[in-house]
Coordinates of C-alpha atoms in Angstrom, one line a residue:
Chain A
X221 CA 53.2 159.6 223.4
X222 CA 56.2 161.9 223.6
X223 CA 58.4 159.0 224.4
X224 CA 57.0 157.0 221.6
X225 CA 57.6 159.8 219.1
X226 CA 61.2 160.3 220.3
X227 CA 61.9 156.6 219.9
X228 CA 60.3 156.5 216.5
X229 CA 62.4 159.5 215.3
X230 CA 65.6 158.0 216.8
X231 CA 64.8 154.7 215.0
X232 CA 64.3 156.5 211.8
X233 CA 67.6 158.3 212.1
X234 CA 69.3 154.9 212.9
X235 CA 67.7 153.3 209.9
X236 CA 68.9 156.1 207.6
X237 CA 72.4 156.0 209.1
X238 CA 72.5 152.2 208.5
X239 CA 71.3 152.7 205.0
X240 CA 74.0 155.2 204.3
X241 CA 76.7 152.8 205.5
X242 CA 75.1 149.9 203.5
X243 CA 74.8 151.7 200.2
X244 CA 78.2 153.2 200.6
X245 CA 79.9 149.9 201.2
X246 CA 77.8 148.0 198.6
X247 CA 78.7 150.5 195.9
X248 CA 82.4 150.0 196.6
X249 CA 82.0 146.3 196.2
X250 CA 81.2 146.8 192.5
X251 CA 83.8 145.4 190.3
X252 CA 85.3 148.3 188.3
X253 CA 84.9 151.9 189.2
X254 CA 84.2 155.0 187.2
X255 CA 87.9 155.4 186.4
X256 CA 87.8 152.0 184.6
X257 CA 84.8 153.0 182.7
X258 CA 86.2 156.4 181.7
X259 CA 89.5 154.9 180.7
X260 CA 87.8 152.1 178.8
X261 CA 85.5 154.5 176.9
X262 CA 88.3 156.9 176.1
X263 CA 90.5 154.0 175.0
X264 CA 93.3 155.3 177.2
X265 CA 95.5 152.6 178.7
X266 CA 97.9 155.0 180.3
X267 CA 98.2 153.9 184.0
X268 CA 99.4 157.4 185.0
X269 CA 96.3 159.0 183.4
X270 CA 94.1 156.5 185.2
X271 CA 95.8 157.2 188.6
X272 CA 95.2 160.9 188.0
X273 CA 91.5 160.3 187.5
X274 CA 91.4 158.2 190.6
X275 CA 93.2 160.9 192.6
X276 CA 91.0 163.7 191.3
X277 CA 87.8 161.8 192.2
X278 CA 89.2 161.0 195.7
X279 CA 88.9 157.2 195.1
X280 CA 92.4 156.6 196.4
X281 CA 91.4 157.7 200.0
X282 CA 90.6 155.1 202.6
X283 CA 87.0 154.1 202.4
X284 CA 86.1 155.5 205.9
X285 CA 87.5 158.9 204.9
X286 CA 85.4 158.8 201.7
X287 CA 82.4 157.9 203.8
X288 CA 82.9 160.7 206.4
X289 CA 83.6 163.1 203.5
X290 CA 80.2 162.3 202.0
X291 CA 78.2 162.3 205.3
X292 CA 79.6 165.6 206.6
X293 CA 79.0 167.1 203.2
X294 CA 75.4 165.8 203.3
X295 CA 74.9 167.5 206.7
X296 CA 76.0 170.8 205.1
X297 CA 73.8 170.2 202.0
X298 CA 76.8 169.5 199.9
X299 CA 76.2 166.3 198.0
X300 CA 79.6 166.2 196.2
X301 CA 80.2 166.2 192.5
X302 CA 78.8 163.9 189.9
X303 CA 81.6 162.0 188.2
X304 CA 80.1 162.0 184.8
X305 CA 79.0 165.6 184.4
X306 CA 81.5 167.0 186.9
X307 CA 78.7 169.3 188.2
X308 CA 77.5 169.4 191.8
X309 CA 75.3 166.4 192.5
X310 CA 72.7 168.6 194.0
X311 CA 72.4 170.6 190.8
X312 CA 72.0 167.4 188.9
X313 CA 69.4 165.8 191.2
X314 CA 67.3 168.7 192.4
X315 CA 65.7 169.7 189.1
X316 CA 64.7 166.1 188.4
X317 CA 62.8 165.7 191.7
X318 CA 59.7 167.7 190.7
X319 CA 59.4 165.7 187.5
X320 CA 59.3 162.4 189.4
X321 CA 57.2 163.9 192.2
X322 CA 54.5 165.1 189.8
X323 CA 54.5 161.8 188.0
X324 CA 54.2 159.9 191.3
X325 CA 51.4 162.2 192.6
X326 CA 49.4 161.8 189.4
X327 CA 49.9 158.0 189.5
X328 CA 48.7 158.0 193.2
X329 CA 45.6 160.0 192.3
X330 CA 44.8 157.6 189.5
X331 CA 45.3 154.6 191.7
X332 CA 43.0 156.0 194.4
X333 CA 40.4 157.2 192.0
X334 CA 40.3 153.9 190.2
X335 CA 41.1 151.6 193.1
X336 CA 38.7 152.7 195.9
X337 CA 35.4 152.8 194.0
X338 CA 36.1 149.5 192.1
X339 CA 37.1 147.8 195.4
X340 CA 33.8 148.9 197.0
X341 CA 31.8 147.7 194.0
X342 CA 33.6 144.4 194.1
X343 CA 32.9 143.9 197.8
X344 CA 29.2 145.0 197.6
X345 CA 28.6 142.7 194.7
X346 CA 30.7 139.9 196.2
X347 CA 30.8 136.6 194.2
X348 CA 28.9 138.0 191.3
X349 CA 30.2 138.0 187.7
X350 CA 31.1 141.7 188.2
X351 CA 33.1 140.9 191.3
X352 CA 35.0 138.1 189.5
X353 CA 35.6 140.3 186.5
X354 CA 37.0 143.1 188.7
X355 CA 39.2 140.7 190.7
X356 CA 40.7 139.4 187.5
X357 CA 41.3 142.9 186.3
X358 CA 43.0 143.9 189.5
X359 CA 45.1 140.7 189.6
X360 CA 46.2 141.3 186.1
X361 CA 47.1 144.8 187.1
X362 CA 49.5 143.3 189.6
X363 CA 50.8 140.8 187.0
X364 CA 51.6 143.1 184.1
X365 CA 55.1 144.5 184.3
X366 CA 54.6 148.3 184.3
X367 CA 57.3 148.7 181.7
X368 CA 55.4 146.4 179.4
X369 CA 52.2 148.3 179.9
X370 CA 54.2 151.4 179.1
X371 CA 55.5 149.9 175.9
X372 CA 52.0 148.8 174.9
X373 CA 50.7 152.3 175.5
X374 CA 53.6 153.6 173.3
X375 CA 52.6 151.1 170.6
X376 CA 49.0 152.0 170.8
X377 CA 49.7 155.7 170.5
X378 CA 52.0 155.1 167.5
X379 CA 49.2 153.0 165.9
X380 CA 46.4 155.5 166.5
X381 CA 48.1 158.9 166.5
X382 CA 51.2 158.1 164.5
X383 CA 53.4 159.6 167.2
X384 CA 54.8 159.0 170.7
X385 CA 54.2 161.4 173.5
X386 CA 57.8 162.4 174.2
X387 CA 58.5 164.4 177.4
X388 CA 59.9 167.8 176.5
X389 CA 62.6 169.3 178.6
X390 CA 60.5 172.4 179.3
X391 CA 56.8 171.8 179.3
X392 CA 55.1 175.1 178.3
X393 CA 52.5 175.1 181.0
X394 CA 51.2 173.1 183.9
X395 CA 48.5 171.8 181.6
X396 CA 51.1 170.8 179.1
X397 CA 53.1 168.9 181.7
X398 CA 49.9 167.3 183.0
X399 CA 49.1 166.0 179.5
X400 CA 52.6 164.7 179.0
X401 CA 52.7 162.9 182.4
X402 CA 49.2 161.6 182.4
X403 CA 49.9 158.7 180.1
X404 CA 53.0 157.4 181.9
X405 CA 51.2 158.0 185.2
X406 CA 48.5 155.7 184.0
X407 CA 51.0 153.0 183.4
X408 CA 52.3 153.3 187.0
X409 CA 49.0 154.0 188.6
X410 CA 47.2 151.0 187.1
X411 CA 49.4 148.7 189.0
X412 CA 49.0 150.6 192.2
X413 CA 45.2 150.9 191.7
X414 CA 45.1 147.1 191.7
X415 CA 46.7 147.0 195.1
X416 CA 44.3 149.6 196.5
X417 CA 41.3 147.8 194.9
X418 CA 42.2 144.5 196.5
X419 CA 42.7 146.0 199.9
X420 CA 39.6 148.1 199.7
X421 CA 37.6 145.0 198.8
X422 CA 38.9 142.8 201.5
X423 CA 38.6 145.6 204.1
X424 CA 35.0 146.3 203.0
X425 CA 34.1 142.6 203.3
X426 CA 35.6 142.5 206.8
X427 CA 33.6 145.5 207.9
X428 CA 30.4 144.3 206.4
X429 CA 30.5 141.3 208.7
X430 CA 30.5 143.5 211.8
X431 CA 27.6 143.8 214.1
X432 CA 27.1 147.5 213.7
X433 CA 26.4 146.9 210.0
X434 CA 23.7 144.5 210.9
X435 CA 22.3 147.0 213.4
X436 CA 22.3 149.7 210.7
X437 CA 20.5 147.4 208.3
X438 CA 17.9 146.4 210.9
X439 CA 17.1 149.9 211.8
X440 CA 16.1 150.4 208.2
X441 CA 19.0 152.3 206.7
X442 CA 19.1 152.1 202.9
X443 CA 21.7 149.9 201.3
X444 CA 23.6 152.9 200.0
X445 CA 23.7 154.5 203.4
X446 CA 25.0 151.3 205.0
X447 CA 27.6 150.8 202.2
X448 CA 28.9 154.3 202.2
X449 CA 28.2 155.9 205.5
X450 CA 28.8 152.9 207.7
X451 CA 31.0 150.4 205.9
X452 CA 33.2 152.5 203.6
X453 CA 34.2 155.0 206.2
X454 CA 35.5 152.3 208.5
X455 CA 36.9 150.2 205.7
X456 CA 39.1 153.0 204.4
X457 CA 41.3 152.9 207.5
X458 CA 43.5 150.0 206.4
X459 CA 43.6 151.6 202.9
X460 CA 45.5 154.5 204.4
X461 CA 48.3 152.2 205.5
X462 CA 48.7 150.8 202.1
X463 CA 49.9 154.2 201.0
X464 CA 53.1 153.3 202.8
X465 CA 53.5 150.2 200.7
X466 CA 52.3 152.2 197.7
X467 CA 55.2 154.5 198.0
X468 CA 57.6 151.6 197.5
X469 CA 55.4 150.3 194.7
X470 CA 55.3 153.7 193.0
X471 CA 59.1 154.2 193.1
X472 CA 59.6 150.8 191.5
X473 CA 57.1 151.7 188.8
X474 CA 58.7 155.1 188.3
X475 CA 62.1 153.5 187.6
X476 CA 61.0 151.5 184.7
X477 CA 58.3 153.8 183.4
X478 CA 60.6 156.9 183.3
X479 CA 63.0 154.7 181.3
X480 CA 60.4 153.7 178.8
X481 CA 59.0 157.1 178.3
X482 CA 62.3 158.9 178.5
X483 CA 61.2 161.1 181.3
X484 CA 64.1 163.0 182.9
X485 CA 63.1 162.2 186.5
X486 CA 65.2 161.0 189.5
X487 CA 64.3 157.4 189.1
X488 CA 65.6 157.0 185.5
X489 CA 68.7 159.1 186.6
X490 CA 69.3 156.5 189.3
X491 CA 69.5 153.7 186.7
X492 CA 71.8 155.7 184.5
X493 CA 74.0 156.6 187.4
X494 CA 74.3 152.9 188.4
X495 CA 75.3 152.0 184.9
X496 CA 77.9 154.7 185.0
X497 CA 79.1 153.9 188.5
X498 CA 78.5 157.5 189.3
X499 CA 78.7 156.9 193.1
X500 CA 77.8 160.4 194.3
X501 CA 74.6 160.4 192.3
X502 CA 73.6 156.8 193.2
X503 CA 74.2 157.1 196.9
X504 CA 72.4 160.4 197.2
X505 CA 69.4 159.3 195.2
X506 CA 69.2 156.0 197.2
X507 CA 69.3 158.0 200.4
X508 CA 66.6 160.2 199.1
X509 CA 64.4 157.2 198.3
X510 CA 65.1 155.6 201.7
X511 CA 64.3 159.0 203.4
X512 CA 61.0 159.2 201.5
X513 CA 60.1 155.6 202.3
X514 CA 60.8 155.9 206.0
X515 CA 59.1 159.3 206.3
X516 CA 56.0 158.0 204.5
X517 CA 55.7 155.0 206.8
X518 CA 56.0 157.3 209.8
X519 CA 53.4 159.7 208.5
X520 CA 51.1 156.8 207.8
X521 CA 51.4 155.4 211.3
X522 CA 50.6 158.9 212.7
X523 CA 47.7 159.3 210.3
X524 CA 46.4 156.0 211.5
X525 CA 46.4 157.1 215.1
X526 CA 44.5 160.3 214.2
X527 CA 42.0 158.4 212.1
X528 CA 41.4 155.6 214.5
X529 CA 40.9 156.8 218.0
X530 CA 41.2 153.2 219.3
X531 CA 44.9 153.1 218.4
X532 CA 47.2 154.5 220.9
X533 CA 50.9 154.0 220.7
X534 CA 52.1 153.2 224.2
X535 CA 55.1 155.0 225.6
Chain B
X616 CA 10.8 129.8 206.6
X617 CA 13.5 128.4 204.4
X618 CA 14.5 124.8 204.9
X619 CA 18.1 124.0 205.5
X620 CA 19.5 121.3 203.3
X621 CA 22.1 119.5 205.4
X622 CA 23.3 117.2 202.6
X623 CA 23.9 120.2 200.2
X624 CA 25.7 122.1 202.9
X625 CA 27.9 119.2 203.8
X626 CA 28.7 118.6 200.1
X627 CA 29.6 122.3 199.8
X628 CA 31.9 122.1 202.8
X629 CA 33.6 119.1 201.2
X630 CA 32.5 116.5 203.8
X631 CA 32.3 113.6 201.5
X632 CA 35.5 114.2 199.6
X633 CA 38.0 111.4 199.6
X634 CA 41.2 110.5 197.8
X635 CA 43.7 112.8 196.1
X636 CA 41.7 113.4 193.0
X637 CA 38.5 113.8 194.9
X638 CA 40.1 116.5 197.0
X639 CA 41.7 118.1 193.9
X640 CA 38.3 118.2 192.2
X641 CA 36.7 119.7 195.3
X642 CA 39.3 122.4 195.6
X643 CA 39.2 123.2 191.9
X644 CA 35.4 123.7 192.2
X645 CA 35.7 125.7 195.3
X646 CA 38.6 127.9 194.0
X647 CA 38.2 128.1 190.2
X648 CA 40.5 131.0 189.9
X649 CA 43.2 129.2 191.9
X650 CA 42.8 126.1 189.7
X651 CA 43.3 128.3 186.6
X652 CA 46.4 129.8 188.3
X653 CA 47.8 126.3 189.1
X654 CA 47.2 125.3 185.5
X655 CA 49.2 128.3 184.3
X656 CA 52.0 127.6 186.8
X657 CA 52.2 124.0 185.7
X658 CA 52.3 125.0 182.1
X659 CA 55.1 127.4 182.9
X660 CA 57.1 124.8 184.8
X661 CA 56.6 122.2 182.1
X662 CA 57.7 124.7 179.4
X663 CA 60.8 125.4 181.4
X664 CA 61.7 121.8 182.1
X665 CA 61.0 120.5 178.6
X666 CA 62.2 123.6 176.7
X667 CA 64.5 121.6 174.3
X668 CA 61.6 119.4 173.3
X669 CA 59.1 122.2 172.9
X670 CA 61.2 124.8 171.1
X671 CA 61.3 124.1 167.4
X672 CA 64.6 126.0 166.8
X673 CA 67.7 126.8 168.6
X674 CA 67.2 130.0 170.6
X675 CA 70.8 131.2 170.1
X676 CA 71.3 130.6 166.4
X677 CA 71.3 133.9 164.6
X678 CA 70.3 134.3 161.0
X679 CA 70.9 137.6 159.3
X680 CA 68.3 136.8 156.6
X681 CA 65.6 136.3 159.1
X682 CA 66.2 139.6 160.9
X683 CA 62.9 141.0 162.2
X684 CA 61.0 138.3 160.3
X685 CA 57.3 138.5 161.1
X686 CA 55.3 135.8 162.9
X687 CA 54.2 132.9 160.8
X688 CA 56.2 130.9 158.3
X689 CA 59.2 129.3 159.9
X690 CA 59.1 131.6 162.8
X691 CA 55.9 131.1 164.8
X692 CA 56.3 134.3 166.8
X693 CA 58.6 136.1 164.5
X694 CA 62.4 136.6 164.8
X695 CA 64.4 139.3 166.6
X696 CA 66.9 141.7 165.1
X697 CA 69.6 139.0 165.0
X698 CA 67.2 136.6 163.4
X699 CA 66.8 134.4 166.5
X700 CA 63.5 132.6 166.8
X701 CA 61.2 134.4 169.3
X702 CA 59.1 131.3 170.1
X703 CA 62.2 129.3 171.1
X704 CA 63.6 132.2 173.0
X705 CA 60.4 132.6 175.0
X706 CA 60.3 128.9 175.7
X707 CA 63.9 128.9 176.9
X708 CA 63.2 132.2 178.7
X709 CA 60.8 130.2 181.0
X710 CA 63.9 128.4 182.3
X711 CA 65.5 131.7 183.3
X712 CA 62.3 133.0 185.0
X713 CA 61.8 129.7 186.8
X714 CA 65.5 129.5 187.9
X715 CA 65.3 133.0 189.2
X716 CA 61.9 132.7 190.8
X717 CA 62.7 129.3 192.5
X718 CA 66.3 130.2 193.3
X719 CA 65.6 133.6 194.8
X720 CA 62.6 132.4 196.7
X721 CA 64.4 129.4 198.2
X722 CA 67.5 131.3 199.0
X723 CA 65.7 134.4 200.3
X724 CA 63.4 132.2 202.5
X725 CA 66.4 130.1 203.8
X726 CA 68.1 133.3 205.0
X727 CA 64.9 135.0 206.2
X728 CA 63.8 131.9 208.1
X729 CA 67.2 131.6 209.8
X730 CA 67.2 135.3 210.8
X731 CA 63.6 135.4 211.9
X732 CA 63.7 132.2 213.8
X733 CA 67.0 133.0 215.6
X734 CA 65.8 136.5 216.5
X735 CA 62.3 135.5 217.5
X736 CA 63.2 132.5 219.5
X737 CA 66.4 133.7 221.2
X738 CA 65.3 137.4 221.6
X739 CA 67.6 139.7 223.4
X740 CA 70.3 141.7 221.6
X741 CA 70.4 139.3 218.6
X742 CA 66.7 140.0 218.0
X743 CA 67.2 143.8 218.4
X744 CA 70.2 143.8 216.0
X745 CA 68.6 141.7 213.3
X746 CA 65.4 143.7 213.5
X747 CA 67.3 147.0 212.9
X748 CA 69.1 145.4 210.0
X749 CA 65.7 144.4 208.5
X750 CA 64.5 148.0 209.1
X751 CA 67.3 149.2 207.1
X752 CA 66.8 146.8 204.3
X753 CA 63.1 147.6 204.2
X754 CA 63.8 151.3 203.8
X755 CA 64.3 150.6 200.1
X756 CA 61.6 149.4 197.8
X757 CA 62.1 145.8 196.5
X758 CA 63.1 146.9 193.0
X759 CA 65.6 149.5 194.2
X760 CA 67.1 147.1 196.7
X761 CA 67.5 144.5 194.0
X762 CA 68.8 147.1 191.6
X763 CA 71.6 148.2 194.0
X764 CA 72.4 144.6 194.9
X765 CA 72.5 143.5 191.3
X766 CA 74.7 146.5 190.4
X767 CA 77.2 145.8 193.2
X768 CA 77.4 142.1 192.5
X769 CA 77.8 142.5 188.7
X770 CA 75.5 141.0 186.0
X771 CA 75.1 137.2 185.9
X772 CA 72.3 134.8 186.4
X773 CA 73.6 133.7 189.8
X774 CA 74.0 137.3 191.0
X775 CA 70.5 138.2 189.8
X776 CA 69.2 135.4 192.0
X777 CA 71.2 136.5 195.0
X778 CA 70.2 140.1 194.5
X779 CA 66.5 139.3 194.5
X780 CA 66.8 136.8 197.3
X781 CA 68.4 139.4 199.6
X782 CA 65.6 141.8 198.7
X783 CA 63.1 139.2 199.8
X784 CA 64.7 138.5 203.1
X785 CA 63.2 141.2 205.4
X786 CA 59.6 140.2 204.6
X787 CA 60.3 136.5 205.4
X788 CA 62.3 137.3 208.5
X789 CA 59.4 139.4 209.9
X790 CA 56.8 136.8 209.2
X791 CA 58.8 134.0 210.9
X792 CA 59.8 136.2 213.8
X793 CA 56.3 137.3 214.6
X794 CA 55.0 133.7 214.5
X795 CA 58.0 132.5 216.6
X796 CA 57.4 135.2 219.2
X797 CA 53.9 133.8 220.0
X798 CA 54.9 130.1 219.5
X799 CA 57.8 130.2 222.0
X800 CA 55.4 130.9 224.8
X801 CA 53.2 127.9 224.0
X802 CA 53.0 124.9 226.4
X803 CA 54.4 122.5 223.8
X804 CA 57.6 124.4 223.7
X805 CA 57.8 124.2 227.5
X806 CA 57.0 120.5 227.3
X807 CA 59.8 119.9 224.8
X808 CA 62.2 121.8 227.0
X809 CA 61.1 119.7 230.0
X810 CA 61.7 116.6 227.9
X811 CA 65.3 117.8 227.7
X812 CA 65.5 118.7 224.1
X813 CA 68.2 121.2 223.0
X814 CA 67.1 124.8 222.2
X815 CA 68.2 124.4 218.6
X816 CA 66.1 121.2 218.2
X817 CA 63.1 122.9 219.8
X818 CA 63.4 125.9 217.5
X819 CA 63.9 123.9 214.3
X820 CA 61.8 120.8 214.9
X821 CA 59.0 122.2 217.0
X822 CA 58.6 125.9 216.4
X823 CA 59.6 126.2 212.7
X824 CA 57.0 123.7 211.4
X825 CA 54.3 125.7 213.0
X826 CA 55.3 128.9 211.1
X827 CA 54.8 127.1 207.8
X828 CA 51.3 128.1 206.9
X829 CA 52.0 131.9 206.6
X830 CA 55.3 131.0 205.0
X831 CA 53.7 129.0 202.2
X832 CA 51.3 131.8 201.6
X833 CA 54.1 134.3 201.5
X834 CA 56.2 132.1 199.2
X835 CA 53.5 131.7 196.6
X836 CA 52.9 135.4 196.7
X837 CA 56.7 136.2 196.3
X838 CA 57.1 133.9 193.3
X839 CA 55.4 136.4 191.1
X840 CA 57.2 139.4 192.4
X841 CA 60.5 137.6 192.0
X842 CA 59.7 136.9 188.3
X843 CA 58.6 140.6 187.9
X844 CA 61.7 141.9 189.6
X845 CA 64.0 139.8 187.4
X846 CA 62.1 141.0 184.3
X847 CA 62.5 144.6 185.5
X848 CA 66.2 144.2 186.3
X849 CA 66.9 142.6 183.0
X850 CA 64.9 145.2 181.2
X851 CA 67.0 147.9 182.8
X852 CA 70.2 146.1 181.7
X853 CA 71.2 145.0 185.3
X854 CA 69.8 141.5 185.4
X855 CA 70.5 138.3 183.5
X856 CA 73.1 139.0 180.8
X857 CA 73.5 137.6 177.3
X858 CA 73.3 134.9 176.0
X859 CA 70.6 133.8 178.4
X860 CA 67.2 134.5 176.8
X861 CA 65.5 136.6 179.6
X862 CA 62.0 137.8 179.0
X863 CA 62.7 141.1 180.5
X864 CA 65.8 141.7 178.4
X865 CA 64.0 140.7 175.2
X866 CA 61.7 143.7 175.9
X867 CA 64.6 146.1 176.5
X868 CA 66.3 145.1 173.3
X869 CA 63.1 145.6 171.4
X870 CA 61.8 148.5 173.3
X871 CA 61.0 151.8 171.7
X872 CA 63.2 151.0 168.7
X873 CA 61.0 148.2 167.2
X874 CA 57.7 149.4 168.6
X875 CA 56.8 150.6 165.1
X876 CA 58.5 148.0 162.9
X877 CA 58.3 144.7 164.8
X878 CA 55.5 144.9 167.5
X879 CA 55.7 141.1 168.0
X880 CA 59.1 141.6 169.8
X881 CA 57.2 143.7 172.3
X882 CA 54.0 141.8 172.6
X883 CA 55.0 138.1 173.0
X884 CA 57.7 138.3 175.8
X885 CA 55.3 140.6 177.7
X886 CA 52.5 138.1 177.4
X887 CA 54.8 135.4 178.7
X888 CA 55.8 137.4 181.8
X889 CA 52.2 138.6 182.5
X890 CA 50.6 135.1 182.1
X891 CA 53.2 133.5 184.4
X892 CA 52.9 136.2 187.1
X893 CA 49.1 136.1 186.7
X894 CA 49.2 132.4 187.3
X895 CA 51.3 132.6 190.4
X896 CA 49.1 135.5 191.7
X897 CA 45.9 133.5 191.2
X898 CA 47.5 130.5 192.8
X899 CA 48.8 132.6 195.7
X900 CA 45.3 134.0 196.4
X901 CA 43.8 130.5 196.6
X902 CA 46.7 129.2 198.7
X903 CA 46.1 132.1 201.1
X904 CA 42.4 131.4 201.3
X905 CA 43.1 127.7 202.0
X906 CA 45.8 128.2 204.6
X907 CA 44.4 131.3 206.3
X908 CA 40.6 131.1 206.4
X909 CA 40.3 134.3 208.4
X910 CA 41.6 136.2 205.4
X911 CA 39.1 134.5 203.1
X912 CA 37.6 136.9 200.6

C-alpha cells in the first residue's frame, strides 16, 4: 500500500512536470506574442519600442531560461507578472478561484441531486415509457452545448423578467451569490447530471442482475428495500468514479458558461488570457486545472478503495 | 405455468432475418432510438454534402437592407447582422461540422491507434514512455486541451481539426493498448509468429482488426464530442474563423447582443448543433449495444 501510494504520488508529480513543459512549449509556438499584440493595438511601429517591450517581459531570453524562471518562481509561490495588467499573476488569479469553485460546487450538487434519483427511476422502470423519456432527456443533456443552454436561459429570463441576471463584482451576501450563481450552475450542471444519470442507470441495471438481489427478493424484502438498501448502495460505487470525469466535464462547461454569463471566474479568465497571449496567466491557470484534474482522479481512486473493500491496490 | 413460445422468442432474437433490408428492419425495430439517431446523422451528412443544392441563397452574400431580418419572407430562418441568410449559413455550417467531426476523428484515431498498438504490442520502454505522455495529455479536460492546442496553432479550419484530433488521441490510445495487451498473448498471435510473419504484419493484420469493436464504439461516441468541441472553440473565438459559417461562431456573434432583438440568431444554430450531436449520441448508444452486448442497457 505504501509503495503504491509513493508510486502514485511520483507519477502525479511526473505528469504535472510534463504538463508544465508541454504548456510552456506550446504557448511559445503561437504565432505572434504579446509584444506584437500590444504594438498592433497601440499602433506603434517603432522597432526599438517593441524591442523594449520584449526585453521588459523577458521574452528575449532563451526558452529554457524562461522556463526555469517560471518553475522556480512557482515553487516559491511567485507566479510572475501578468502581461496585460502588469500585476502579479497570483493577485489576478487567486480572487477568481472562489467564484469558479462556488459555481463548480453548485453545478456538482445539481448534477448529483438530479442525476442519481432519475438514474434510479430509469433503471427500476426499465423499458417503460418513463425510462425512454428519461433516457432521451439525459441524452439531450449531453447533446446541448452548455453555452447554448446558457443563452437560452438568458433569453428566457429576458422574456419573463425583462432582465438578465448579471454577476456583480461584490455579491452582498452568500445568499446573493447563491442566487446569482444558481442559474449558470444549472446550465453547467444539467449536462453533468445527464452523465451521472446514465451511469447510475446502467450501474443499477448491472447490480439488479446479481444473485444477492434475487436472494433479497426471495426472502420477501419489499421492492423499495431491494431497490434502495440492496441495489442502490452497491450501484453508487461506479458513480463515485465518474466524479473524476465530471471534474473535466465541469471545467469545460465553466469555460463557456462563465463567458456567456460574464462571470469573473478563472475559466473565463483563461480564455481572455489566451486571446491576449498573456503567457504567465495562461500557463498558471492551465497548471491549476491539470493539478485539480490529477488530484481529483487520485482522490477518486482512494475513495474507491475505501468504499469497496474488495479493491486493494497491490504494491 | 406460462408456456414458452419458441417461435416468438426466435423472431425477437432475429433468427429468421435475412438480407440487408431484413437486417436493417430488424435492427431498427430492436433499437428504435438508434434508428432515429442514424436518421438524424444521415440527414446531417446529406445536408453537408448537398449544401449548394439545399441552400436557397448564398451564405456569404451580405445585404445591409436585410440586416437582422426576421424569419419568414425571403429569409426562412431570418438573417444575421450583416444580412446573410441564416438558413443557408446553417446548411453550409453542416459542412464545417462534418469536416471537423470526420477529420478530427479520423486523424485522432490514426494517431491514437498507432501509439496504442505500438505501445501495447511492443511493450517495454516505448509503452512506458507513450503511457506517460498520454497521462500528461489526459491531465487536461478535452476542451481545455483543444483550446490550448487551437491557440498555439492559430485559427484556421485545418488547425481546429488538428487541435481536436490531438485532444482525442489519449482515449483512443488507451483503448487500443488495453485490447492489444490481452490480444498479444492469444494463441493466434503465436501461430502467426510460428508461421514466420513479421511483427509489424502480425500487429497490423492480426491484432489490430480484433481491436475494432471497441474502437467503432468509441468513434461513434467521439463524433458528437468533436462537433461540440468545435462549436465551443468557435464560440470562444478560437475555432474556425471567418468566412466559414461555423454553428458555434454564429452563436458567439449573436450571443447576448441579439438575445433581445433577434432571438432566431440564437435559436436556430443551437438547434442545428443539438440535433446533430443528439443523433450521433443516439447512434453511438445503439452501436455500443450491438458491438458490446455485455454493456447492453
